[in-house]
C-alpha cells in the first residue's frame, strides 16, 4: 500500500533489544597494549544493535557472511562481532535469560519433557560430523534437543549424524541451560521418547525421570482408540521444525561446531523470547 512503511522480518524489535542489550559483552582496551588513538578518536565501532540484526539476518536467510547486505555494514565486521560474542557466551546467556524470564511469568513445563534427535546436512563441517544414513552416507550432523511440555528448548547437543540417539541421551539431559527443579511425588517429571531410546530406562530413573518410550505412530493409534488421550512427544518434533525455519540451521555450512552451536543458541533464544515479547518486526 502507498504510504505504508514496510519492515523486514529480521529487524530486531525494541522490546527484544531492551531485554537482552545488557548481556552484550563490553569491549575494553588491553592495558598492556599501546594504541595510536586515544579513547573517542578514530572510526566509530559498529553499533551493537546493527551487528545483532546482521547476525539475525544471516540466521534467518542462511546467506553467507560476505553476502550480507550493505545496510548491515561489512559482513566481515558482523562476523567478527559474532565471534567475539560467541567467545563471551552471549547467545547462550540470552537463551538462558529468556527461559528464566518465562519461568517467572508462565512457568516452564517440567512435568512433561520430550527429547529427540534430528539430522542435518553438513557438507563443509569438520567436527562433529559423520556419515548421514538418510543422505547416502554424505557428511551430516545430528542435533539432539530436549524440550518442555510446550516445546521450549531446554538443552541442545551436537554430534555426528551416524551417532545413535541413545548415545546422546545422557549428554543432552546434562546440558540443560537452566536449573532443573528436583522432581517429587507432587511434581513428577516425565520424559517422552521414541523407541530408539529403549534400553536406557535405568539412566532416566537415576535422574528421577519417569520414562515414556513409545514407537513412532503409537501415540496416533492410541488417540484413535481413546479420544481423551493426549499425545506428548510431538512437541519436540515441532521444535526441530522451528529450527529448520532458520535457514542457516537447515544445512550446516559452518566448519566449526562452536559457530553452528552459537547459531542454534541464538535460534533457541528467539524461540523462547517469542513466547514473551515480539522479537522482530
XYZ file of N, CA and C in Angstrom:
843
model
N 0.840 -1.196 0.000
C 0.000 0.000 0.000
C 0.877 1.249 0.000
N 0.428 2.280 -0.748
C 1.191 3.501 -0.849
C 1.169 4.243 0.492
N 2.320 4.712 0.887
C 2.416 5.468 2.125
C 2.603 4.620 3.360
N 2.530 3.296 3.227
C 2.701 2.416 4.376
C 4.128 1.898 4.402
N 4.803 2.089 5.531
C 6.185 1.669 5.658
C 6.252 0.173 5.923
N 7.097 -0.525 5.187
C 7.237 -1.969 5.355
C 8.495 -2.281 6.158
N 8.458 -3.389 6.887
C 9.582 -3.818 7.698
C 9.971 -5.237 7.296
N 11.257 -5.507 7.369
C 11.727 -6.855 7.116
C 11.607 -7.677 8.390
N 11.448 -8.973 8.231
C 11.216 -9.850 9.379
C 12.455 -10.038 10.234
N 13.604 -9.521 9.813
C 14.822 -9.680 10.602
C 15.224 -8.387 11.303
N 14.321 -7.426 11.378
C 14.572 -6.210 12.141
C 14.230 -6.469 13.607
N 15.216 -6.326 14.486
C 15.023 -6.606 15.907
C 14.059 -5.592 16.514
N 13.113 -6.077 17.308
C 12.146 -5.186 17.948
C 12.787 -4.461 19.126
N 12.195 -3.331 19.493
C 12.701 -2.567 20.637
C 12.572 -3.367 21.933
N 11.485 -4.137 22.065
C 11.275 -4.916 23.288
C 12.369 -5.973 23.465
N 12.697 -6.653 22.378
C 13.730 -7.685 22.460
C 15.093 -7.065 22.739
N 15.368 -5.947 22.095
C 16.651 -5.280 22.299
C 16.811 -4.825 23.750
N 15.774 -4.242 24.314
C 15.851 -3.788 25.699
C 16.041 -4.961 26.663
N 15.506 -6.121 26.297
C 15.585 -7.282 27.188
C 16.972 -7.909 27.212
N 17.723 -7.784 26.115
C 18.993 -8.517 26.030
C 20.222 -7.625 25.925
N 20.050 -6.329 25.774
C 21.207 -5.470 25.492
C 22.231 -5.470 26.621
N 21.778 -5.694 27.856
C 22.718 -5.696 28.978
C 23.635 -6.916 28.962
N 23.272 -7.941 28.203
C 24.098 -9.149 28.133
C 25.206 -9.039 27.088
N 25.147 -8.012 26.246
C 26.171 -7.851 25.215
C 27.506 -7.516 25.879
N 28.545 -8.273 25.594
C 29.839 -8.031 26.255
C 30.424 -6.679 25.873
N 30.963 -6.012 26.851
C 31.603 -4.714 26.630
C 33.049 -4.936 26.196
N 33.431 -4.239 25.154
C 34.795 -4.365 24.651
C 35.680 -3.344 25.353
N 36.679 -3.839 26.065
C 37.575 -2.971 26.814
C 38.977 -3.012 26.207
N 39.694 -1.929 26.409
C 41.053 -1.838 25.883
C 42.016 -2.680 26.713
N 42.967 -3.271 26.012
C 44.012 -4.040 26.675
C 44.987 -3.068 27.336
N 45.123 -3.102 28.664
C 46.007 -2.128 29.332
C 47.477 -2.297 28.970
N 47.871 -3.458 28.472
C 49.267 -3.698 28.128
C 49.581 -3.352 26.675
N 48.564 -2.968 25.927
C 48.762 -2.652 24.514
C 48.782 -1.143 24.308
N 49.644 -0.682 23.411
C 49.730 0.740 23.097
C 48.860 1.048 21.884
N 48.021 2.062 22.018
C 47.116 2.453 20.945
C 47.539 3.809 20.385
N 47.365 3.964 19.085
C 47.703 5.230 18.442
C 46.688 6.313 18.784
N 45.420 5.925 18.891
C 44.360 6.891 19.160
C 43.924 6.813 20.615
N 43.578 7.941 21.154
C 43.016 7.975 22.499
C 41.544 7.584 22.425
N 40.942 7.176 23.541
C 39.522 6.801 23.512
C 38.651 7.915 22.946
N 37.787 7.568 22.009
C 36.907 8.544 21.381
C 37.365 8.975 20.010
N 38.632 8.715 19.688
C 39.147 9.068 18.373
C 39.026 7.881 17.420
N 39.249 8.149 16.148
C 39.217 7.094 15.154
C 37.797 6.768 14.709
N 37.689 5.716 13.915
C 36.392 5.311 13.375
C 35.508 4.747 14.484
N 34.257 5.148 14.464
C 33.316 4.662 15.459
C 33.010 3.186 15.210
N 32.941 2.386 16.256
C 32.618 0.966 16.063
C 31.174 0.788 15.607
N 30.913 -0.344 14.974
C 29.555 -0.646 14.532
C 28.634 -0.755 15.748
N 27.464 -0.109 15.715
C 26.527 -0.242 16.837
C 26.163 -1.704 17.073
N 26.045 -2.066 18.334
C 25.779 -3.462 18.684
C 24.443 -3.938 18.119
N 23.455 -3.063 18.119
C 22.147 -3.476 17.607
C 22.205 -3.756 16.110
N 22.955 -2.958 15.392
C 23.108 -3.177 13.953
C 23.818 -4.497 13.686
N 24.839 -4.798 14.489
C 25.550 -6.067 14.333
C 24.631 -7.245 14.647
N 23.804 -7.095 15.682
C 22.881 -8.173 16.047
C 21.859 -8.412 14.942
N 21.377 -7.350 14.334
C 20.426 -7.517 13.234
C 21.095 -8.173 12.031
N 22.378 -7.883 11.815
C 23.101 -8.553 10.740
C 23.238 -10.044 11.000
N 23.537 -10.407 12.244
C 23.637 -11.823 12.604
C 22.275 -12.500 12.462
N 21.231 -11.800 12.874
C 19.882 -12.352 12.764
C 19.485 -12.540 11.300
N 19.912 -11.615 10.456
C 19.640 -11.738 9.017
C 20.295 -13.002 8.459
N 21.547 -13.233 8.838
C 22.250 -14.435 8.376
C 21.556 -15.687 8.894
N 21.147 -15.666 10.153
C 20.470 -16.823 10.743
C 19.159 -17.120 10.033
N 18.392 -16.093 9.740
C 17.078 -16.295 9.129
C 17.166 -16.683 7.658
N 18.058 -16.030 6.914
C 18.096 -16.232 5.464
C 19.074 -17.316 5.034
N 20.084 -17.594 5.872
C 21.078 -18.591 5.512
C 22.139 -18.098 4.547
N 22.234 -16.799 4.334
C 23.209 -16.278 3.377
C 24.623 -16.360 3.945
N 25.603 -16.258 3.086
C 26.990 -16.217 3.526
C 27.260 -14.876 4.212
N 28.238 -14.897 5.099
C 28.564 -13.664 5.812
C 29.005 -12.568 4.845
N 29.766 -12.935 3.851
C 30.261 -11.928 2.911
C 29.167 -11.431 1.968
N 28.019 -12.130 1.936
C 26.894 -11.706 1.102
C 25.884 -10.868 1.881
N 26.227 -10.490 3.099
C 25.326 -9.685 3.926
C 25.068 -8.335 3.257
N 23.814 -7.907 3.161
C 23.520 -6.605 2.535
C 24.275 -5.467 3.218
N 24.639 -4.470 2.446
C 25.453 -3.375 2.960
C 24.735 -2.559 4.021
N 23.421 -2.640 4.069
C 22.692 -1.881 5.086
C 23.023 -2.353 6.497
N 23.586 -3.568 6.606
C 24.005 -4.078 7.909
C 25.492 -3.864 8.152
N 26.150 -3.183 7.241
C 27.572 -2.942 7.384
C 28.396 -4.034 6.725
N 29.665 -4.026 7.018
C 30.581 -5.002 6.439
C 30.291 -6.397 6.985
N 30.222 -7.372 6.080
C 29.983 -8.743 6.511
C 31.096 -9.268 7.400
N 32.340 -8.881 7.105
C 33.462 -9.332 7.930
C 33.391 -8.726 9.330
N 32.920 -7.474 9.418
C 32.786 -6.842 10.732
C 31.697 -7.523 11.555
N 30.574 -7.824 10.917
C 29.484 -8.509 11.618
C 29.932 -9.896 12.060
N 30.665 -10.584 11.190
C 31.149 -11.919 11.556
C 32.160 -11.847 12.695
N 33.001 -10.825 12.679
C 33.967 -10.665 13.769
C 33.248 -10.405 15.092
N 32.192 -9.594 15.038
C 31.404 -9.351 16.249
C 30.715 -10.643 16.708
N 30.257 -11.433 15.753
C 29.657 -12.729 16.083
C 30.659 -13.615 16.822
N 31.901 -13.631 16.360
C 32.926 -14.442 17.002
C 33.233 -13.934 18.413
N 33.255 -12.628 18.581
C 33.518 -12.060 19.905
C 32.399 -12.415 20.880
N 31.166 -12.299 20.426
C 30.032 -12.610 21.299
C 29.945 -14.101 21.575
N 30.304 -14.895 20.588
C 30.328 -16.350 20.778
C 31.307 -16.715 21.893
N 32.507 -16.132 21.835
C 33.530 -16.436 22.837
C 33.094 -16.009 24.236
N 32.277 -14.958 24.312
C 31.802 -14.471 25.610
C 30.556 -15.207 26.097
N 30.045 -16.141 25.294
C 28.855 -16.890 25.698
C 27.571 -16.090 25.632
N 27.546 -15.061 24.784
C 26.387 -14.164 24.725
C 25.114 -14.887 24.308
N 25.190 -15.740 23.303
C 23.983 -16.359 22.758
C 23.368 -17.358 23.740
N 24.211 -18.064 24.466
C 23.676 -18.961 25.495
C 23.077 -18.159 26.650
N 23.675 -17.018 26.956
C 23.172 -16.190 28.056
C 21.772 -15.661 27.766
N 21.529 -15.189 26.535
C 20.201 -14.644 26.243
C 19.168 -15.758 26.134
N 19.600 -16.951 25.733
C 18.702 -18.121 25.750
C 18.323 -18.450 27.192
N 19.324 -18.508 28.053
C 19.078 -18.806 29.465
C 18.225 -17.723 30.119
N 18.504 -16.472 29.801
C 17.736 -15.369 30.379
C 16.279 -15.439 29.953
N 16.041 -15.812 28.698
C 14.671 -15.954 28.227
C 13.927 -17.057 28.954
N 14.597 -18.185 29.179
C 13.962 -19.283 29.911
C 13.658 -18.886 31.351
N 14.588 -18.181 31.978
C 14.357 -17.747 33.359
C 13.206 -16.752 33.435
N 13.137 -15.845 32.468
C 12.030 -14.889 32.439
C 10.702 -15.611 32.202
N 10.714 -16.569 31.295
C 9.496 -17.332 31.018
C 9.069 -18.136 32.243
N 10.040 -18.691 32.954
C 9.726 -19.473 34.146
C 9.091 -18.600 35.220
N 9.543 -17.357 35.327
C 8.968 -16.438 36.316
C 7.544 -16.030 35.950
N 7.282 -15.848 34.660
C 5.984 -15.332 34.229
C 4.965 -16.434 33.941
N 5.404 -17.477 33.253
C 4.476 -18.528 32.827
C 4.741 -19.868 33.510
N 6.008 -20.156 33.726
C 6.381 -21.437 34.317
C 6.784 -22.453 33.264
N 8.024 -22.909 33.314
C 8.491 -23.947 32.391
C 7.742 -25.243 32.682
N 7.312 -25.921 31.637
C 6.557 -27.166 31.804
C 7.479 -28.352 32.034
N 7.956 -28.487 33.264
C 8.880 -29.572 33.591
C 8.173 -30.919 33.695
N 6.869 -30.922 33.882
C 6.163 -32.181 34.148
C 6.253 -33.149 32.970
N 6.148 -32.619 31.753
C 6.228 -33.463 30.558
C 7.303 -32.901 29.636
N 8.416 -33.596 29.550
C 9.516 -33.196 28.678
C 9.650 -34.196 27.528
N 10.235 -33.734 26.441
C 10.418 -34.586 25.262
C 11.834 -34.411 24.732
N 12.368 -35.491 24.177
C 13.741 -35.461 23.662
C 13.806 -36.273 22.376
N 14.510 -35.728 21.398
C 14.682 -36.438 20.133
C 15.826 -35.797 19.361
N 16.315 -36.516 18.367
C 17.398 -36.027 17.532
C 16.931 -35.754 16.117
N 17.708 -34.939 15.410
C 17.398 -34.594 14.024
C 18.714 -34.455 13.264
N 18.771 -35.025 12.071
C 19.987 -34.971 11.262
C 19.890 -33.867 10.218
N 20.992 -33.149 10.031
C 21.060 -32.093 9.024
C 22.293 -32.319 8.158
N 22.225 -31.866 6.938
C 23.366 -31.978 6.035
C 24.489 -31.054 6.506
N 25.719 -31.518 6.359
C 26.879 -30.725 6.782
C 28.020 -30.931 5.793
N 27.899 -30.383 4.590
C 28.899 -30.658 3.550
C 30.287 -30.105 3.837
N 30.381 -29.046 4.643
C 31.681 -28.416 4.892
C 32.171 -28.595 6.323
N 31.386 -29.231 7.155
C 31.720 -29.326 8.577
C 32.964 -30.183 8.792
N 33.754 -29.776 9.773
C 34.948 -30.528 10.148
C 34.694 -31.404 11.366
N 33.909 -30.896 12.323
C 33.578 -31.648 13.535
C 32.402 -30.970 14.235
N 31.549 -31.721 14.949
C 31.420 -33.176 14.835
C 30.619 -33.516 13.586
N 31.051 -34.525 12.882
C 30.412 -34.871 11.623
C 30.499 -36.382 11.435
N 29.547 -36.931 10.708
C 29.542 -38.362 10.436
C 28.710 -38.644 9.204
N 28.775 -39.860 8.722
C 28.031 -40.245 7.533
C 26.536 -40.298 7.847
N 25.771 -39.552 7.079
C 24.331 -39.474 7.298
C 23.651 -40.667 6.624
N 23.054 -41.571 7.399
C 22.432 -42.754 6.796
C 21.192 -42.432 5.970
N 20.640 -41.242 6.134
C 19.459 -40.851 5.356
C 19.824 -39.992 4.152
N 21.129 -39.776 3.932
C 21.572 -38.922 2.826
C 22.710 -39.596 2.061
N 22.554 -40.899 1.832
C 23.516 -41.678 1.041
C 24.944 -41.590 1.583
N 25.054 -41.533 2.895
C 26.367 -41.562 3.519
C 27.154 -40.278 3.433
N 26.518 -39.188 3.047
C 27.226 -37.903 2.995
C 27.378 -37.336 4.404
N 28.255 -36.362 4.533
C 28.513 -35.780 5.845
C 27.260 -35.131 6.419
N 27.069 -35.350 7.707
C 25.913 -34.770 8.373
C 26.173 -34.592 9.855
N 25.330 -33.790 10.482
C 25.408 -33.518 11.917
C 24.068 -33.851 12.549
N 24.115 -34.393 13.756
C 22.884 -34.685 14.491
C 22.706 -33.661 15.597
N 21.477 -33.187 15.729
C 21.111 -32.195 16.743
C 20.143 -32.859 17.718
N 20.578 -33.060 18.955
C 19.738 -33.672 19.988
C 19.160 -32.568 20.861
N 17.831 -32.549 20.989
C 17.146 -31.440 21.657
C 16.209 -31.967 22.740
N 16.232 -31.297 23.875
C 15.287 -31.548 24.966
C 14.365 -30.347 25.085
N 13.050 -30.595 25.169
C 12.081 -29.506 25.280
C 11.172 -29.729 26.481
N 10.511 -28.653 26.893
C 9.493 -28.791 27.932
C 8.174 -29.170 27.271
N 7.107 -29.194 28.036
C 5.828 -29.676 27.504
C 5.217 -28.742 26.464
N 5.729 -27.507 26.362
C 5.224 -26.563 25.368
C 6.182 -26.382 24.190
N 7.263 -27.152 24.185
C 8.197 -27.090 23.070
C 9.337 -26.113 23.241
N 9.516 -25.540 24.419
C 10.637 -24.630 24.633
C 11.932 -25.431 24.720
N 12.951 -25.081 23.952
C 14.215 -25.828 24.010
C 14.933 -25.601 25.334
N 15.278 -26.695 25.991
C 15.969 -26.639 27.279
C 17.433 -27.037 27.165
N 17.761 -27.865 26.179
C 19.138 -28.330 26.002
C 19.339 -28.754 24.558
N 20.546 -28.524 24.050
C 20.913 -28.928 22.690
C 22.329 -29.482 22.718
N 22.520 -30.599 22.029
C 23.837 -31.233 21.921
C 24.057 -31.615 20.462
N 25.295 -31.476 19.982
C 25.644 -31.823 18.609
C 26.524 -33.066 18.577
N 26.376 -33.828 17.492
C 27.219 -34.996 17.277
C 27.196 -35.328 15.790
N 27.954 -36.340 15.406
C 27.930 -36.786 14.026
C 26.598 -37.428 13.682
N 26.228 -37.372 12.415
C 24.924 -37.896 12.000
C 24.813 -39.400 12.200
N 25.949 -40.094 12.251
C 25.909 -41.542 12.425
C 25.926 -41.960 13.895
N 25.792 -41.009 14.808
C 25.715 -41.330 16.231
C 24.285 -41.714 16.591
N 24.120 -42.838 17.252
C 22.778 -43.282 17.625
C 22.198 -42.340 18.676
N 20.897 -42.120 18.584
C 20.222 -41.208 19.513
C 20.474 -41.581 20.969
N 20.509 -42.861 21.243
C 20.613 -43.314 22.630
C 21.940 -42.898 23.270
N 22.978 -42.710 22.438
C 24.281 -42.305 22.963
C 24.304 -40.831 23.364
N 23.330 -40.065 22.898
C 23.272 -38.638 23.217
C 22.273 -38.333 24.324
N 21.592 -39.359 24.818
C 20.530 -39.149 25.800
C 21.049 -38.481 27.068
N 22.019 -39.096 27.707
C 22.504 -38.569 28.986
C 23.219 -37.233 28.810
N 23.972 -37.095 27.729
C 24.679 -35.834 27.491
C 23.697 -34.682 27.309
N 22.598 -34.949 26.611
C 21.594 -33.906 26.409
C 20.944 -33.513 27.730
N 20.612 -34.506 28.541
C 19.986 -34.221 29.833
C 20.930 -33.469 30.768
N 22.227 -33.647 30.577
C 23.208 -32.978 31.436
C 23.519 -31.556 30.976
N 22.953 -31.125 29.845
C 23.264 -29.796 29.309
C 22.060 -28.853 29.339
N 21.152 -29.059 30.268
C 20.038 -28.119 30.428
C 20.602 -26.771 30.880
N 20.220 -25.697 30.209
C 20.873 -24.401 30.438
C 20.359 -23.682 31.678
N 19.225 -24.108 32.215
C 18.716 -23.527 33.455
C 18.699 -24.607 34.528
N 18.506 -24.185 35.756
C 18.494 -25.143 36.865
C 17.204 -25.954 36.816
N 17.361 -27.250 36.750
C 16.197 -28.142 36.726
C 15.731 -28.413 38.150
N 14.460 -28.151 38.459
C 13.968 -28.432 39.812
C 13.954 -29.929 40.095
N 14.132 -30.274 41.338
C 14.140 -31.681 41.722
C 12.707 -32.214 41.745
N 12.421 -33.267 40.980
C 11.057 -33.807 40.974
C 10.724 -34.532 42.274
N 9.444 -34.581 42.601
C 8.979 -35.324 43.768
C 7.626 -35.948 43.441
N 6.978 -36.527 44.435
C 5.695 -37.188 44.191
C 4.623 -36.201 43.752
N 4.680 -34.992 44.274
C 3.673 -33.994 43.916
C 3.940 -33.405 42.539
N 5.215 -33.213 42.218
C 5.592 -32.636 40.927
C 6.565 -33.584 40.221
N 6.055 -34.670 39.651
C 6.933 -35.607 38.936
C 7.367 -35.021 37.593
N 8.394 -35.621 37.017
C 8.874 -35.199 35.702
C 8.912 -36.412 34.780
N 8.128 -36.332 33.712
C 8.044 -37.398 32.726
C 8.877 -37.030 31.507
N 9.484 -38.027 30.893
C 10.287 -37.802 29.692
C 9.770 -38.701 28.574
N 9.334 -38.078 27.484
C 8.757 -38.802 26.346
C 9.827 -39.019 25.280
N 9.955 -40.268 24.842
C 10.972 -40.652 23.868
C 10.376 -41.622 22.869
N 11.051 -41.766 21.717
C 10.608 -42.788 20.776
C 11.350 -44.094 21.059
N 11.064 -45.110 20.262
C 11.591 -46.449 20.537
C 13.104 -46.535 20.393
N 13.728 -45.547 19.772
C 15.178 -45.570 19.617
C 15.927 -45.456 20.930
N 15.240 -45.047 21.977
C 15.878 -44.880 23.283
C 15.597 -46.055 24.217
N 15.039 -47.123 23.686
C 14.750 -48.296 24.502
C 16.041 -48.884 25.072
N 16.019 -49.192 26.352
C 17.175 -49.795 27.000
C 17.906 -48.873 27.945
N 17.535 -47.592 27.984
C 18.206 -46.649 28.871
C 17.269 -46.143 29.962
N 16.275 -46.954 30.284
C 15.341 -46.556 31.331
C 16.041 -46.369 32.678
N 17.086 -47.159 32.922
C 17.789 -47.047 34.197
C 18.464 -45.689 34.347
N 19.041 -45.180 33.252
C 19.690 -43.867 33.304
C 18.674 -42.763 33.575
N 17.465 -42.926 33.045
C 16.423 -41.930 33.278
C 15.931 -41.983 34.715
N 15.781 -43.177 35.237
C 15.318 -43.315 36.618
C 16.354 -42.785 37.602
N 17.635 -42.911 37.259
C 18.680 -42.350 38.116
C 18.593 -40.828 38.184
N 18.072 -40.231 37.120
C 17.880 -38.775 37.089
C 16.471 -38.389 37.518
N 15.755 -39.329 38.110
C 14.402 -39.101 38.645
C 13.400 -38.718 37.561
N 13.564 -39.308 36.379
C 12.579 -39.162 35.314
C 11.678 -40.395 35.279
N 10.440 -40.193 34.875
C 9.540 -41.302 34.578
C 9.547 -41.484 33.064
N 10.168 -42.547 32.545
C 10.296 -42.689 31.086
C 8.991 -43.126 30.433
N 8.730 -42.555 29.263
C 7.594 -42.944 28.423
C 8.150 -43.161 27.018
N 8.481 -44.400 26.707
C 9.120 -44.732 25.434
C 8.095 -45.423 24.544
N 7.764 -44.780 23.442
C 6.757 -45.304 22.523
C 7.306 -45.303 21.100
N 7.000 -46.334 20.317
C 7.383 -46.316 18.897
C 6.658 -45.201 18.158
N 7.232 -44.788 17.055
C 6.610 -43.740 16.248
C 5.236 -44.204 15.761
N 4.269 -43.344 15.880
C 2.923 -43.651 15.419
C 2.033 -44.267 16.472
N 2.611 -44.710 17.589
C 1.781 -45.354 18.610
C 0.860 -44.356 19.293
N 1.353 -43.126 19.485
C 0.502 -42.109 20.103
C -0.704 -41.805 19.221
N -0.498 -41.792 17.909
C -1.608 -41.538 16.993
C -2.646 -42.650 17.069
N -2.173 -43.896 17.143
C -3.104 -45.021 17.258
C -3.852 -44.973 18.583
N -3.134 -44.598 19.646
C -3.781 -44.500 20.956
C -4.839 -43.405 20.958
N -4.569 -42.320 20.255
C -5.534 -41.228 20.171
C -6.787 -41.657 19.417
N -6.613 -42.521 18.422
C -7.769 -43.028 17.685
C -8.618 -43.946 18.555
N -7.950 -44.706 19.433
C -8.684 -45.608 20.321
C -9.312 -44.867 21.493
N -8.599 -43.862 21.978
C -9.053 -43.136 23.168
C -9.055 -41.638 22.872
N -10.215 -41.043 22.619
C -10.267 -39.603 22.286
C -9.743 -38.707 23.404
N -9.737 -39.201 24.638
C -9.264 -38.395 25.765
C -7.752 -38.466 25.944
N -7.097 -39.323 25.166
C -5.645 -39.452 25.279
C -4.965 -38.195 24.740
N -3.911 -37.766 25.414
C -3.185 -36.569 24.998
C -1.759 -36.940 24.598
N -1.439 -36.737 23.335
C -0.080 -37.011 22.860
C 0.881 -35.980 23.439
N 2.094 -36.405 23.732
C 3.054 -35.532 24.405
C 4.349 -35.313 23.623
N 4.817 -36.356 22.922
C 6.162 -36.300 22.354
C 6.273 -35.416 21.124
N 5.158 -35.080 20.505
C 5.189 -34.362 19.240
C 5.796 -32.965 19.362
N 5.824 -32.399 20.569
C 6.302 -31.018 20.708
C 7.771 -30.882 20.315
N 8.573 -31.921 20.564
C 9.982 -31.829 20.190
C 10.139 -31.848 18.670
N 9.232 -32.531 17.982
C 9.253 -32.511 16.519
C 8.941 -31.104 15.998
N 8.020 -30.433 16.663
C 7.684 -29.059 16.274
C 8.885 -28.141 16.488
N 9.599 -28.346 17.592
C 10.773 -27.517 17.868
C 11.846 -27.718 16.801
N 12.067 -28.956 16.384
C 13.010 -29.203 15.291
C 12.544 -28.499 14.015
N 11.245 -28.477 13.796
C 10.709 -27.770 12.634
C 10.975 -26.271 12.736
N 10.845 -25.726 13.951
C 11.152 -24.310 14.157
C 12.618 -24.029 13.834
N 13.505 -24.926 14.262
C 14.925 -24.746 13.963
C 15.161 -24.695 12.455
N 14.501 -25.561 11.731
C 14.728 -25.638 10.290
C 14.173 -24.435 9.540
N 13.351 -23.631 10.203
C 12.883 -22.400 9.565
C 13.976 -21.333 9.549
N 14.981 -21.516 10.395
C 16.163 -20.665 10.321
C 17.090 -21.315 9.291
N 17.187 -20.719 8.136
C 17.836 -21.392 7.011
C 19.330 -21.627 7.232
N 19.922 -20.891 8.147
C 21.337 -21.121 8.457
C 21.518 -22.431 9.221
N 20.437 -22.952 9.800
C 20.496 -24.210 10.536
C 20.034 -25.392 9.697
N 19.284 -25.114 8.638
C 18.714 -26.188 7.824
C 19.797 -27.038 7.182
N 20.822 -26.389 6.650
C 22.016 -27.062 6.135
C 23.213 -26.415 6.818
N 24.024 -27.219 7.445
C 25.162 -26.668 8.187
C 26.346 -26.451 7.248
N 26.721 -25.176 7.072
C 27.903 -24.835 6.289
C 29.061 -24.375 7.182
N 28.804 -24.221 8.468
C 29.867 -23.815 9.388
C 30.844 -24.974 9.588
N 32.110 -24.696 9.460
C 33.118 -25.738 9.652
C 33.280 -26.079 11.126
N 33.249 -25.051 11.973
C 33.460 -25.260 13.400
C 32.135 -25.519 14.110
N 32.166 -26.468 15.026
C 30.957 -26.791 15.780
C 30.538 -25.634 16.683
N 31.510 -24.868 17.182
C 31.181 -23.756 18.073
C 30.360 -22.692 17.351
N 30.672 -22.448 16.081
C 29.913 -21.462 15.315
C 28.480 -21.930 15.088
N 28.338 -23.194 14.720
C 26.997 -23.729 14.469
C 26.184 -23.775 15.760
N 26.827 -24.133 16.865
C 26.123 -24.182 18.144
C 25.674 -22.789 18.575
N 26.501 -21.777 18.332
C 26.112 -20.413 18.689
C 24.879 -19.969 17.905
N 24.808 -20.342 16.636
C 23.629 -20.014 15.836
C 22.394 -20.746 16.369
N 22.571 -21.994 16.786
C 21.458 -22.740 17.380
C 21.005 -22.072 18.674
N 21.950 -21.641 19.483
C 21.605 -20.980 20.741
C 20.857 -19.673 20.483
N 21.251 -18.945 19.450
C 20.531 -17.726 19.085
C 19.107 -18.072 18.664
N 18.959 -19.140 17.883
C 17.621 -19.574 17.477
C 16.797 -19.998 18.691
N 17.423 -20.682 19.640
C 16.723 -21.071 20.876
C 16.230 -19.834 21.616
N 17.089 -18.820 21.684
C 16.701 -17.585 22.362
C 15.506 -16.937 21.676
N 15.520 -16.920 20.356
C 14.412 -16.325 19.604
C 13.122 -17.102 19.858
N 13.198 -18.430 19.838
C 12.011 -19.264 20.066
C 11.429 -19.007 21.452
N 12.298 -18.887 22.447
C 11.826 -18.680 23.821
C 11.262 -17.275 24.000
N 12.004 -16.264 23.551
C 11.560 -14.886 23.758
C 10.285 -14.569 22.988
N 10.044 -15.288 21.889
C 8.803 -15.080 21.139
C 7.566 -15.379 21.981
N 7.727 -16.236 22.969
C 6.604 -16.567 23.848
C 6.263 -15.410 24.788
N 7.184 -14.450 24.897
C 7.017 -13.370 25.863
C 6.777 -12.015 25.211
N 7.554 -11.711 24.185
C 7.504 -10.389 23.558
C 7.727 -10.540 22.059
N 7.395 -9.519 21.277
C 7.762 -9.552 19.851
C 9.282 -9.469 19.711
N 9.863 -10.416 18.998
C 11.316 -10.447 18.831
C 11.748 -9.621 17.631
N 10.966 -9.673 16.561
C 11.308 -8.916 15.356
C 10.037 -8.325 14.775
N 10.223 -7.375 13.878
C 9.081 -6.669 13.300
C 8.494 -7.445 12.139
